Amino acid sequence: MHTFIEKLKVERFARIYSEEDSLLVGKGGYISPDPTLWEDVLLSISLQKPVLLKGPAGSGKTKLAESVSAYFRQPMHSINCSVDLDAESLLGFKTIVQKDGETVIEFVEGPVVKAMKEGHLLYIDEINMAKAETLPILHSVLDYRRMLTNPFTGEVIQAHPHFNVLSAINEGYIGTAPMNEALKNRFISYSIPYLAGEQLRGLWEQAFPDAPHALKELMYNLAEDLKLQVQHGLLSEEAASIRSLLDATELAQYIEPIRAIRYAIAEKLDDVGERELVMELAKTWVK
Ligand SMILES: Nc1ncnc2c1ncn2[C@@H]1O[C@H](COP(=O)(O)OP(=O)(O)O)[C@@H](O)[C@H]1O
Ligand SMILES: [Mg+2]
């Protein structure tokens, strides 16, 4: 690890958080698909550059963000984008409270304001699912200015030096718009691939240390097969989702693997032909 990153880690580790904030520190466990990706993401964070993780569902984007939070032992706030996301869900809202018998208006800080002030991490999931009008509010937060004028209070907020943003996007996924250029421009972007080969094996060992070896091999082989079919264009990308494969492995500790694969992988696919292909592939590995 680069000494520059190590130095900032020590600095961040020295901070003391409230019990509530400590609960927001991620668990870690991300396995880097190549020798440099993990460290390169940490470098962006160390340089206060917003990070954009691009990859298919279940490729470990959230796991990676959680692992950054764990690495720096830094609380992380998450935002799930949808068309309903508005300025209030990002920044916070005004509310009426009773104080010493008087009615006063208070501002309840949302995840962006909180993370900026406290120097926490902010994880914005599926950033391209948000309405185009909503996110420009973040432009000044995401570039070198690192500041925000809160439209609800007029407060000018300069971000804490440890504050940073990670975003995730599933490019090309149905229902998502392409990401706005001005927004995309503010991020350092990383493609997040599905794990393969020995690392994929390692993930199964990490997730199910006590599961039967044969079951882990079965799921590992199926994972490689599914990925190949995705590359050939015969299956949609979700078919090779590691999340689904891990779910199948978990179920298969209690029921026949073939049923587990059906429920956790095949049934999620919209296309009948794809569902059948998954089951055909599965049958070649189940003894
Ligand atoms: N590279 C990886 N390292 C560790 N775990 C991974 C990795 N890729 C996928 N996973 C596991 O697969 C599941 C889905 O990962 P997740 O981060 O939720 O995917 P995404 O956010 O990209 O949809 C989780 O259980 C996660 O631990
Ligand atoms: Mg995710």
PDB file of C-alpha atoms and ligand atoms in Angstrom:
ATOM      1  CA  MET A   1       0.000   0.000   0.000  1.00  0.00           C
ATOM      2  CA  HIS A   2       1.238   3.453  -0.874  1.00  0.00           C
ATOM      3  CA  THR A   3       2.620   5.266   2.190  1.00  0.00           C
ATOM      4  CA  PHE A   4       0.479   8.292   1.358  1.00  0.00           C
ATOM      5  CA  ILE A   5      -2.673   6.187   1.748  1.00  0.00           C
ATOM      6  CA  GLU A   6      -1.309   4.550   4.912  1.00  0.00           C
ATOM      7  CA  LYS A   7      -0.690   7.944   6.449  1.00  0.00           C
ATOM      8  CA  LEU A   8      -4.269   9.051   5.865  1.00  0.00           C
ATOM      9  CA  LYS A   9      -5.533   5.760   7.229  1.00  0.00           C
ATOM     10  CA  VAL A  10      -3.667   6.360  10.492  1.00  0.00           C
ATOM     11  CA  GLU A  11      -5.102   9.871  10.645  1.00  0.00           C
ATOM     12  CA  ARG A  12      -8.651   8.640  10.113  1.00  0.00           C
ATOM     13  CA  PHE A  13      -8.256   5.750  12.552  1.00  0.00           C
ATOM     14  CA  ALA A  14      -7.338   8.232  15.269  1.00  0.00           C
ATOM     15  CA  ARG A  15     -10.794   9.779  15.154  1.00  0.00           C
ATOM     16  CA  ILE A  16     -13.358   8.941  17.795  1.00  0.00           C
ATOM     17  CA  TYR A  17     -16.974   8.574  16.699  1.00  0.00           C
ATOM     18  CA  SER A  18     -20.238   8.408  18.607  1.00  0.00           C
ATOM     19  CA  GLU A  19     -21.797   4.986  19.082  1.00  0.00           C
ATOM     20  CA  GLU A  20     -24.410   5.796  16.456  1.00  0.00           C
ATOM     21  CA  ASP A  21     -21.813   6.843  13.867  1.00  0.00           C
ATOM     22  CA  SER A  22     -19.660   3.788  14.596  1.00  0.00           C
ATOM     23  CA  LEU A  23     -22.558   1.610  13.445  1.00  0.00           C
ATOM     24  CA  LEU A  24     -22.194   3.204  10.021  1.00  0.00           C
ATOM     25  CA  VAL A  25     -18.680   1.846   9.495  1.00  0.00           C
ATOM     26  CA  GLY A  26     -18.726  -0.848   6.762  1.00  0.00           C
ATOM     27  CA  LYS A  27     -17.774  -4.491   7.261  1.00  0.00           C
ATOM     28  CA  GLY A  28     -15.114  -4.892   4.568  1.00  0.00           C
ATOM     29  CA  GLY A  29     -14.145  -8.086   2.752  1.00  0.00           C
ATOM     30  CA  TYR A  30     -13.953  -6.865  -0.846  1.00  0.00           C
ATOM     31  CA  ILE A  31     -11.711  -9.055  -3.007  1.00  0.00           C
ATOM     32  CA  SER A  32      -9.975  -7.009  -5.690  1.00  0.00           C
ATOM     33  CA  PRO A  33     -10.358  -8.551  -9.166  1.00  0.00           C
ATOM     34  CA  ASP A  34      -6.862  -7.410 -10.082  1.00  0.00           C
ATOM     35  CA  PRO A  35      -3.771  -6.388  -8.107  1.00  0.00           C
ATOM     36  CA  THR A  36      -4.276  -2.638  -8.517  1.00  0.00           C
ATOM     37  CA  LEU A  37      -8.017  -1.837  -8.477  1.00  0.00           C
ATOM     38  CA  TRP A  38      -8.466  -1.767  -4.711  1.00  0.00           C
ATOM     39  CA  GLU A  39      -5.440   0.422  -4.062  1.00  0.00           C
ATOM     40  CA  ASP A  40      -6.329   2.739  -6.962  1.00  0.00           C
ATOM     41  CA  VAL A  41      -9.784   3.329  -5.480  1.00  0.00           C
ATOM     42  CA  LEU A  42      -8.208   4.082  -2.097  1.00  0.00           C
ATOM     43  CA  LEU A  43      -5.886   6.538  -3.800  1.00  0.00           C
ATOM     44  CA  SER A  44      -8.832   8.495  -5.255  1.00  0.00           C
ATOM     45  CA  ILE A  45     -10.422   8.626  -1.834  1.00  0.00           C
ATOM     46  CA  SER A  46      -7.154   9.787  -0.292  1.00  0.00           C
ATOM     47  CA  LEU A  47      -6.897  12.560  -2.885  1.00  0.00           C
ATOM     48  CA  GLN A  48     -10.482  13.683  -2.084  1.00  0.00           C
ATOM     49  CA  LYS A  49     -11.676  12.651  -5.550  1.00  0.00           C
ATOM     50  CA  PRO A  50     -15.233  11.312  -5.892  1.00  0.00           C
ATOM     51  CA  VAL A  51     -15.273   7.697  -7.070  1.00  0.00           C
ATOM     52  CA  LEU A  52     -17.710   6.189  -9.578  1.00  0.00           C
ATOM     53  CA  LEU A  53     -18.043   2.395  -9.598  1.00  0.00           C
ATOM     54  CA  LYS A  54     -19.472   1.050 -12.856  1.00  0.00           C
ATOM     55  CA  GLY A  55     -20.519  -2.565 -13.018  1.00  0.00           C
ATOM     56  CA  PRO A  56     -23.338  -5.073 -13.302  1.00  0.00           C
ATOM     57  CA  ALA A  57     -25.634  -6.085 -10.441  1.00  0.00           C
ATOM     58  CA  GLY A  58     -23.912  -8.183  -7.811  1.00  0.00           C
ATOM     59  CA  SER A  59     -20.386  -7.376  -8.954  1.00  0.00           C
ATOM     60  CA  GLY A  60     -19.419  -6.098  -5.521  1.00  0.00           C
ATOM     61  CA  LYS A  61     -19.829  -2.324  -5.868  1.00  0.00           C
ATOM     62  CA  THR A  62     -21.548  -1.924  -2.513  1.00  0.00           C
ATOM     63  CA  LYS A  63     -19.089  -4.365  -0.961  1.00  0.00           C
ATOM     64  CA  LEU A  64     -16.223  -2.252  -2.294  1.00  0.00           C
ATOM     65  CA  ALA A  65     -17.677   0.959  -0.848  1.00  0.00           C
ATOM     66  CA  GLU A  66     -18.254  -0.768   2.500  1.00  0.00           C
ATOM     67  CA  SER A  67     -14.675  -1.984   2.418  1.00  0.00           C
ATOM     68  CA  VAL A  68     -13.358   1.550   1.860  1.00  0.00           C
ATOM     69  CA  SER A  69     -15.376   2.603   4.905  1.00  0.00           C
ATOM     70  CA  ALA A  70     -13.885  -0.301   6.869  1.00  0.00           C
ATOM     71  CA  TYR A  71     -10.348   0.402   5.659  1.00  0.00           C
ATOM     72  CA  PHE A  72     -10.442   3.993   6.918  1.00  0.00           C
ATOM     73  CA  ARG A  73     -12.797   3.065   9.804  1.00  0.00           C
ATOM     74  CA  GLN A  74     -14.981   5.902   8.579  1.00  0.00           C
ATOM     75  CA  PRO A  75     -18.776   6.022   8.889  1.00  0.00           C
ATOM     76  CA  MET A  76     -20.652   5.866   5.582  1.00  0.00           C
ATOM     77  CA  HIS A  77     -24.110   7.197   4.735  1.00  0.00           C
ATOM     78  CA  SER A  78     -25.994   5.572   1.861  1.00  0.00           C
ATOM     79  CA  ILE A  79     -28.486   7.052  -0.540  1.00  0.00           C
ATOM     80  CA  ASN A  80     -30.518   4.871  -2.901  1.00  0.00           C
ATOM     81  CA  CYS A  81     -31.501   6.871  -5.937  1.00  0.00           C
ATOM     82  CA  SER A  82     -34.921   6.649  -7.539  1.00  0.00           C
ATOM     83  CA  VAL A  83     -37.180   9.063  -9.386  1.00  0.00           C
ATOM     84  CA  ASP A  84     -38.566  10.064  -5.985  1.00  0.00           C
ATOM     85  CA  LEU A  85     -35.200  11.283  -4.727  1.00  0.00           C
ATOM     86  CA  ASP A  86     -35.443  15.007  -4.042  1.00  0.00           C
ATOM     87  CA  ALA A  87     -33.332  17.758  -2.496  1.00  0.00           C
ATOM     88  CA  GLU A  88     -34.812  17.063   0.935  1.00  0.00           C
ATOM     89  CA  SER A  89     -33.776  13.412   0.914  1.00  0.00           C
ATOM     90  CA  LEU A  90     -30.212  14.521   0.109  1.00  0.00           C
ATOM     91  CA  LEU A  91     -29.836  17.615   2.259  1.00  0.00           C
ATOM     92  CA  GLY A  92     -32.473  17.354   4.982  1.00  0.00           C
ATOM     93  CA  PHE A  93     -35.685  19.114   5.909  1.00  0.00           C
ATOM     94  CA  LYS A  94     -37.197  21.658   8.272  1.00  0.00           C
ATOM     95  CA  THR A  95     -39.403  20.512  11.081  1.00  0.00           C
ATOM     96  CA  ILE A  96     -41.277  22.121  13.964  1.00  0.00           C
ATOM     97  CA  VAL A  97     -40.189  21.226  17.492  1.00  0.00           C
ATOM     98  CA  GLN A  98     -41.113  22.329  20.992  1.00  0.00           C
ATOM     99  CA  LYS A  99     -38.229  23.815  22.957  1.00  0.00           C
ATOM    100  CA  ASP A 100     -38.706  25.238  26.471  1.00  0.00           C
ATOM    101  CA  GLY A 101     -42.410  25.669  25.769  1.00  0.00           C
ATOM    102  CA  GLU A 102     -41.765  27.490  22.527  1.00  0.00           C
ATOM    103  CA  THR A 103     -42.379  26.354  18.982  1.00  0.00           C
ATOM    104  CA  VAL A 104     -39.230  26.566  16.872  1.00  0.00           C
ATOM    105  CA  ILE A 105     -38.241  25.440  13.422  1.00  0.00           C
ATOM    106  CA  GLU A 106     -35.270  23.093  13.247  1.00  0.00           C
ATOM    107  CA  PHE A 107     -33.389  21.675  10.298  1.00  0.00           C
ATOM    108  CA  VAL A 108     -32.861  17.901  10.345  1.00  0.00           C
ATOM    109  CA  GLU A 109     -29.647  17.219   8.443  1.00  0.00           C
ATOM    110  CA  GLY A 110     -29.782  14.726   5.587  1.00  0.00           C
ATOM    111  CA  PRO A 111     -26.959  12.378   4.525  1.00  0.00           C
ATOM    112  CA  VAL A 112     -25.088  14.865   2.324  1.00  0.00           C
ATOM    113  CA  VAL A 113     -24.974  17.628   4.916  1.00  0.00           C
ATOM    114  CA  LYS A 114     -24.115  15.215   7.705  1.00  0.00           C
ATOM    115  CA  ALA A 115     -21.318  13.518   5.759  1.00  0.00           C
ATOM    116  CA  MET A 116     -19.847  16.851   4.635  1.00  0.00           C
ATOM    117  CA  LYS A 117     -19.788  18.317   8.126  1.00  0.00           C
ATOM    118  CA  GLU A 118     -18.579  15.219   9.951  1.00  0.00           C
ATOM    119  CA  GLY A 119     -16.109  14.058   7.328  1.00  0.00           C
ATOM    120  CA  HIS A 120     -17.929  10.783   6.677  1.00  0.00           C
ATOM    121  CA  LEU A 121     -18.218   8.861   3.420  1.00  0.00           C
ATOM    122  CA  LEU A 122     -21.294   9.174   1.244  1.00  0.00           C
ATOM    123  CA  TYR A 123     -22.397   6.249  -0.928  1.00  0.00           C
ATOM    124  CA  ILE A 124     -24.818   7.145  -3.719  1.00  0.00           C
ATOM    125  CA  ASP A 125     -26.217   3.938  -5.176  1.00  0.00           C
ATOM    126  CA  GLU A 126     -27.703   3.738  -8.676  1.00  0.00           C
ATOM    127  CA  ILE A 127     -26.919   7.397  -9.243  1.00  0.00           C
ATOM    128  CA  ASN A 128     -28.351   7.277 -12.778  1.00  0.00           C
ATOM    129  CA  MET A 129     -31.811   6.367 -11.409  1.00  0.00           C
ATOM    130  CA  ALA A 130     -32.261   9.874  -9.988  1.00  0.00           C
ATOM    131  CA  LYS A 131     -34.159  12.541 -11.929  1.00  0.00           C
ATOM    132  CA  ALA A 132     -31.899  14.818 -13.982  1.00  0.00           C
ATOM    133  CA  GLU A 133     -33.051  17.899 -12.008  1.00  0.00           C
ATOM    134  CA  THR A 134     -32.110  16.527  -8.610  1.00  0.00           C
ATOM    135  CA  LEU A 135     -28.389  15.952  -8.745  1.00  0.00           C
ATOM    136  CA  PRO A 136     -27.012  19.301 -10.004  1.00  0.00           C
ATOM    137  CA  ILE A 137     -27.378  20.395  -6.375  1.00  0.00           C
ATOM    138  CA  LEU A 138     -24.293  18.250  -5.780  1.00  0.00           C
ATOM    139  CA  HIS A 139     -22.086  19.736  -8.498  1.00  0.00           C
ATOM    140  CA  SER A 140     -20.266  22.135  -6.175  1.00  0.00           C
ATOM    141  CA  VAL A 141     -19.935  19.359  -3.590  1.00  0.00           C
ATOM    142  CA  LEU A 142     -18.301  17.020  -6.080  1.00  0.00           C
ATOM    143  CA  ASP A 143     -15.721  19.314  -7.662  1.00  0.00           C
ATOM    144  CA  TYR A 144     -12.725  21.129  -6.189  1.00  0.00           C
ATOM    145  CA  ARG A 145     -15.010  23.532  -4.287  1.00  0.00           C
ATOM    146  CA  ARG A 146     -16.261  20.801  -1.940  1.00  0.00           C
ATOM    147  CA  MET A 147     -18.952  23.132  -0.680  1.00  0.00           C
ATOM    148  CA  LEU A 148     -22.692  23.608  -0.660  1.00  0.00           C
ATOM    149  CA  THR A 149     -25.112  26.419  -0.001  1.00  0.00           C
ATOM    150  CA  ASN A 150     -28.041  24.738   1.677  1.00  0.00           C
ATOM    151  CA  PRO A 151     -31.121  26.120  -0.116  1.00  0.00           C
ATOM    152  CA  PHE A 152     -33.334  25.366   2.891  1.00  0.00           C
ATOM    153  CA  THR A 153     -31.298  27.298   5.456  1.00  0.00           C
ATOM    154  CA  GLY A 154     -28.900  29.494   3.484  1.00  0.00           C
ATOM    155  CA  GLU A 155     -26.012  27.895   5.342  1.00  0.00           C
ATOM    156  CA  VAL A 156     -22.717  27.647   3.443  1.00  0.00           C
ATOM    157  CA  ILE A 157     -21.073  24.314   4.196  1.00  0.00           C
ATOM    158  CA  GLN A 158     -17.432  23.591   3.462  1.00  0.00           C
ATOM    159  CA  ALA A 159     -16.708  19.859   3.499  1.00  0.00           C
ATOM    160  CA  HIS A 160     -14.509  18.339   6.213  1.00  0.00           C
ATOM    161  CA  PRO A 161     -11.158  17.135   4.727  1.00  0.00           C
ATOM    162  CA  HIS A 162     -12.140  13.463   5.236  1.00  0.00           C
ATOM    163  CA  PHE A 163     -15.481  13.786   3.450  1.00  0.00           C
ATOM    164  CA  ASN A 164     -15.749  11.873   0.211  1.00  0.00           C
ATOM    165  CA  VAL A 165     -18.262  10.378  -2.188  1.00  0.00           C
ATOM    166  CA  LEU A 166     -18.521   6.957  -3.803  1.00  0.00           C
ATOM    167  CA  SER A 167     -21.241   6.353  -6.367  1.00  0.00           C
ATOM    168  CA  ALA A 168     -22.387   3.242  -8.151  1.00  0.00           C
ATOM    169  CA  ILE A 169     -24.007   2.789 -11.526  1.00  0.00           C
ATOM    170  CA  ASN A 170     -25.195  -0.239 -13.427  1.00  0.00           C
ATOM    171  CA  GLU A 171     -24.585   0.988 -16.957  1.00  0.00           C
ATOM    172  CA  GLY A 172     -26.984  -0.128 -19.641  1.00  0.00           C
ATOM    173  CA  TYR A 173     -29.425  -1.622 -17.164  1.00  0.00           C
ATOM    174  CA  ILE A 174     -33.033  -1.298 -18.351  1.00  0.00           C
ATOM    175  CA  GLY A 175     -34.856   1.611 -16.735  1.00  0.00           C
ATOM    176  CA  THR A 176     -31.771   3.718 -16.172  1.00  0.00           C
ATOM    177  CA  ALA A 177     -30.927   6.862 -18.088  1.00  0.00           C
ATOM    178  CA  PRO A 178     -27.336   7.447 -19.154  1.00  0.00           C
ATOM    179  CA  MET A 179     -25.563   9.527 -16.550  1.00  0.00           C
ATOM    180  CA  ASN A 180     -25.530  13.276 -17.066  1.00  0.00           C
ATOM    181  CA  GLU A 181     -22.143  14.383 -18.504  1.00  0.00           C
ATOM    182  CA  ALA A 182     -21.544  17.278 -16.116  1.00  0.00           C
ATOM    183  CA  LEU A 183     -22.060  14.912 -13.220  1.00  0.00           C
ATOM    184  CA  LYS A 184     -20.032  12.047 -14.666  1.00  0.00           C
ATOM    185  CA  ASN A 185     -17.192  14.445 -15.374  1.00  0.00           C
ATOM    186  CA  ARG A 186     -16.683  15.029 -11.664  1.00  0.00           C
ATOM    187  CA  PHE A 187     -15.838  11.426 -10.855  1.00  0.00           C
ATOM    188  CA  ILE A 188     -12.811   9.204 -11.205  1.00  0.00           C
ATOM    189  CA  SER A 189     -14.385   6.100 -12.760  1.00  0.00           C
ATOM    190  CA  TYR A 190     -13.641   2.434 -12.275  1.00  0.00           C
ATOM    191  CA  SER A 191     -15.104  -0.575 -14.063  1.00  0.00           C
ATOM    192  CA  ILE A 192     -15.993  -3.263 -11.564  1.00  0.00           C
ATOM    193  CA  PRO A 193     -15.986  -6.725 -13.147  1.00  0.00           C
ATOM    194  CA  TYR A 194     -17.316  -9.961 -11.719  1.00  0.00           C
ATOM    195  CA  LEU A 195     -14.626 -11.953  -9.956  1.00  0.00           C
ATOM    196  CA  ALA A 196     -13.181 -14.890 -11.865  1.00  0.00           C
ATOM    197  CA  GLY A 197     -10.771 -17.776 -11.405  1.00  0.00           C
ATOM    198  CA  GLU A 198      -9.044 -18.245  -8.058  1.00  0.00           C
ATOM    199  CA  GLN A 199     -10.542 -15.077  -6.615  1.00  0.00           C
ATOM    200  CA  LEU A 200     -14.018 -16.372  -7.207  1.00  0.00           C
ATOM    201  CA  ARG A 201     -13.015 -19.585  -5.416  1.00  0.00           C
ATOM    202  CA  GLY A 202     -11.647 -17.428  -2.624  1.00  0.00           C
ATOM    203  CA  LEU A 203     -14.980 -15.645  -2.291  1.00  0.00           C
ATOM    204  CA  TRP A 204     -16.773 -18.953  -1.733  1.00  0.00           C
ATOM    205  CA  GLU A 205     -14.205 -19.969   0.875  1.00  0.00           C
ATOM    206  CA  GLN A 206     -14.661 -16.622   2.604  1.00  0.00           C
ATOM    207  CA  ALA A 207     -18.464 -16.738   2.518  1.00  0.00           C
ATOM    208  CA  PHE A 208     -18.966 -20.440   3.352  1.00  0.00           C
ATOM    209  CA  PRO A 209     -15.926 -21.762   5.219  1.00  0.00           C
ATOM    210  CA  ASP A 210     -17.904 -24.779   6.505  1.00  0.00           C
ATOM    211  CA  ALA A 211     -19.967 -25.712   3.432  1.00  0.00           C
ATOM    212  CA  PRO A 212     -19.164 -29.025   1.675  1.00  0.00           C
ATOM    213  CA  HIS A 213     -16.291 -28.702  -0.771  1.00  0.00           C
ATOM    214  CA  ALA A 214     -18.300 -30.344  -3.587  1.00  0.00           C
ATOM    215  CA  LEU A 215     -21.064 -27.757  -3.255  1.00  0.00           C
ATOM    216  CA  LYS A 216     -18.614 -24.882  -3.445  1.00  0.00           C
ATOM    217  CA  GLU A 217     -16.976 -26.401  -6.533  1.00  0.00           C
ATOM    218  CA  LEU A 218     -20.392 -26.870  -8.152  1.00  0.00           C
ATOM    219  CA  MET A 219     -21.340 -23.222  -7.649  1.00  0.00           C
ATOM    220  CA  TYR A 220     -17.921 -22.030  -8.668  1.00  0.00           C
ATOM    221  CA  ASN A 221     -18.075 -24.026 -11.925  1.00  0.00           C
ATOM    222  CA  LEU A 222     -21.606 -22.836 -12.604  1.00  0.00           C
ATOM    223  CA  ALA A 223     -20.475 -19.242 -12.027  1.00  0.00           C
ATOM    224  CA  GLU A 224     -17.741 -19.609 -14.652  1.00  0.00           C
ATOM    225  CA  ASP A 225     -20.215 -21.189 -17.101  1.00  0.00           C
ATOM    226  CA  LEU A 226     -22.794 -18.463 -16.615  1.00  0.00           C
ATOM    227  CA  LYS A 227     -20.204 -15.779 -17.134  1.00  0.00           C
ATOM    228  CA  LEU A 228     -19.139 -17.385 -20.381  1.00  0.00           C
ATOM    229  CA  GLN A 229     -22.725 -17.440 -21.651  1.00  0.00           C
ATOM    230  CA  VAL A 230     -23.120 -13.779 -20.698  1.00  0.00           C
ATOM    231  CA  GLN A 231     -20.000 -12.992 -22.715  1.00  0.00           C
ATOM    232  CA  HIS A 232     -21.465 -14.892 -25.656  1.00  0.00           C
ATOM    233  CA  GLY A 233     -24.647 -12.836 -25.391  1.00  0.00           C
ATOM    234  CA  LEU A 234     -26.809 -15.861 -24.591  1.00  0.00           C
ATOM    235  CA  LEU A 235     -27.653 -14.749 -21.067  1.00  0.00           C
ATOM    236  CA  SER A 236     -28.332 -11.322 -19.627  1.00  0.00           C
ATOM    237  CA  GLU A 237     -25.775 -10.005 -17.196  1.00  0.00           C
ATOM    238  CA  GLU A 238     -27.848 -10.618 -14.032  1.00  0.00           C
ATOM    239  CA  ALA A 239     -27.617 -14.350 -14.728  1.00  0.00           C
ATOM    240  CA  ALA A 240     -23.982 -14.305 -13.582  1.00  0.00           C
ATOM    241  CA  SER A 241     -24.640 -12.101 -10.552  1.00  0.00           C
ATOM    242  CA  ILE A 242     -22.414 -13.207  -7.709  1.00  0.00           C
ATOM    243  CA  ARG A 243     -25.114 -12.223  -5.247  1.00  0.00           C
ATOM    244  CA  SER A 244     -27.498 -14.752  -6.798  1.00  0.00           C
ATOM    245  CA  LEU A 245     -24.829 -17.451  -6.840  1.00  0.00           C
ATOM    246  CA  LEU A 246     -24.027 -16.866  -3.179  1.00  0.00           C
ATOM    247  CA  ASP A 247     -27.743 -17.013  -2.358  1.00  0.00           C
ATOM    248  CA  ALA A 248     -28.019 -20.300  -4.260  1.00  0.00           C
ATOM    249  CA  THR A 249     -25.110 -21.712  -2.267  1.00  0.00           C
ATOM    250  CA  GLU A 250     -26.746 -20.692   0.976  1.00  0.00           C
ATOM    251  CA  LEU A 251     -30.053 -22.349   0.067  1.00  0.00           C
ATOM    252  CA  ALA A 252     -28.249 -25.435  -1.221  1.00  0.00           C
ATOM    253  CA  GLN A 253     -26.994 -26.169   2.263  1.00  0.00           C
ATOM    254  CA  TYR A 254     -30.610 -27.121   3.101  1.00  0.00           C
ATOM    255  CA  ILE A 255     -32.215 -28.216  -0.172  1.00  0.00           C
ATOM    256  CA  GLU A 256     -31.128 -29.910  -3.412  1.00  0.00           C
ATOM    257  CA  PRO A 257     -28.731 -27.623  -5.281  1.00  0.00           C
ATOM    258  CA  ILE A 258     -30.818 -27.785  -8.447  1.00  0.00           C
ATOM    259  CA  ARG A 259     -33.819 -26.244  -6.661  1.00  0.00           C
ATOM    260  CA  ALA A 260     -31.619 -23.683  -5.003  1.00  0.00           C
ATOM    261  CA  ILE A 261     -30.235 -22.651  -8.396  1.00  0.00           C
ATOM    262  CA  ARG A 262     -33.732 -22.400  -9.817  1.00  0.00           C
ATOM    263  CA  TYR A 263     -35.000 -20.113  -7.047  1.00  0.00           C
ATOM    264  CA  ALA A 264     -31.911 -17.957  -6.608  1.00  0.00           C
ATOM    265  CA  ILE A 265     -30.761 -17.623 -10.218  1.00  0.00           C
ATOM    266  CA  ALA A 266     -33.053 -18.919 -12.979  1.00  0.00           C
ATOM    267  CA  GLU A 267     -36.410 -17.582 -11.745  1.00  0.00           C
ATOM    268  CA  LYS A 268     -35.070 -14.026 -11.670  1.00  0.00           C
ATOM    269  CA  LEU A 269     -34.560 -13.987 -15.424  1.00  0.00           C
ATOM    270  CA  ASP A 270     -37.385 -12.621 -17.550  1.00  0.00           C
ATOM    271  CA  ASP A 271     -36.682 -14.719 -20.622  1.00  0.00           C
ATOM    272  CA  VAL A 272     -37.934 -18.333 -20.659  1.00  0.00           C
ATOM    273  CA  GLY A 273     -35.062 -19.426 -22.901  1.00  0.00           C
ATOM    274  CA  GLU A 274     -32.522 -17.954 -20.527  1.00  0.00           C
ATOM    275  CA  ARG A 275     -34.133 -19.666 -17.550  1.00  0.00           C
ATOM    276  CA  GLU A 276     -33.928 -23.005 -19.367  1.00  0.00           C
ATOM    277  CA  LEU A 277     -30.305 -22.426 -20.339  1.00  0.00           C
ATOM    278  CA  VAL A 278     -29.351 -21.761 -16.721  1.00  0.00           C
ATOM    279  CA  MET A 279     -31.027 -24.986 -15.627  1.00  0.00           C
ATOM    280  CA  GLU A 280     -29.358 -26.967 -18.443  1.00  0.00           C
ATOM    281  CA  LEU A 281     -25.965 -25.673 -17.379  1.00  0.00           C
ATOM    282  CA  ALA A 282     -26.724 -26.417 -13.747  1.00  0.00           C
ATOM    283  CA  LYS A 283     -27.662 -30.027 -14.562  1.00  0.00           C
ATOM    284  CA  THR A 284     -24.284 -30.639 -16.196  1.00  0.00           C
ATOM    285  CA  TRP A 285     -22.616 -29.964 -12.827  1.00  0.00           C
ATOM    286  CA  VAL A 286     -25.073 -31.611 -10.427  1.00  0.00           C
ATOM    287  CA  LYS A 287     -24.200 -35.252  -9.965  1.00  0.00           C
TER     288      LYS A 287
HETATM  289  N1  LIG B   1     -15.137  -8.710  -5.412  1.00  0.00           N
HETATM  290  C1  LIG B   1     -15.900  -9.119  -4.391  1.00  0.00           C
HETATM  291  N2  LIG B   1     -15.371  -9.249  -3.153  1.00  0.00           N
HETATM  292  C2  LIG B   1     -16.153  -9.638  -2.121  1.00  0.00           C
HETATM  293  N3  LIG B   1     -17.453  -9.928  -2.213  1.00  0.00           N
HETATM  294  C3  LIG B   1     -18.026  -9.825  -3.420  1.00  0.00           C
HETATM  295  C4  LIG B   1     -17.290  -9.413  -4.565  1.00  0.00           C
HETATM  296  N4  LIG B   1     -18.107  -9.418  -5.641  1.00  0.00           N
HETATM  297  C5  LIG B   1     -19.307  -9.787  -5.190  1.00  0.00           C
HETATM  298  N5  LIG B   1     -19.272 -10.040  -3.854  1.00  0.00           N
HETATM  299  C6  LIG B   1     -20.400 -10.510  -3.020  1.00  0.00           C
HETATM  300  O1  LIG B   1     -21.538 -10.596  -3.853  1.00  0.00           O
HETATM  301  C7  LIG B   1     -22.692 -10.043  -3.225  1.00  0.00           C
HETATM  302  C8  LIG B   1     -23.184  -8.855  -4.023  1.00  0.00           C
HETATM  303  O2  LIG B   1     -22.273  -7.766  -3.919  1.00  0.00           O
HETATM  304  P1  LIG B   1     -22.757  -6.252  -3.890  1.00  0.00           P
HETATM  305  O3  LIG B   1     -21.627  -5.423  -3.400  1.00  0.00           O
HETATM  306  O4  LIG B   1     -24.046  -6.128  -3.154  1.00  0.00           O
HETATM  307  O5  LIG B   1     -22.999  -6.008  -5.466  1.00  0.00           O
HETATM  308  P2  LIG B   1     -23.477  -4.685  -6.246  1.00  0.00           P
HETATM  309  O6  LIG B   1     -23.528  -3.563  -5.254  1.00  0.00           O
HETATM  310  O7  LIG B   1     -22.447  -4.482  -7.312  1.00  0.00           O
HETATM  311  O8  LIG B   1     -24.809  -5.023  -6.829  1.00  0.00           O
HETATM  312  C9  LIG B   1     -22.263  -9.667  -1.807  1.00  0.00           C
HETATM  313  O9  LIG B   1     -22.574 -10.749  -0.966  1.00  0.00           O
HETATM  314  C10 LIG B   1     -20.768  -9.499  -1.940  1.00  0.00           C
HETATM  315  O10 LIG B   1     -20.148  -9.793  -0.740  1.00  0.00           O
HETATM  316 MG    MG B   2     -25.218  -2.475  -4.607  1.00  0.00          MG
END
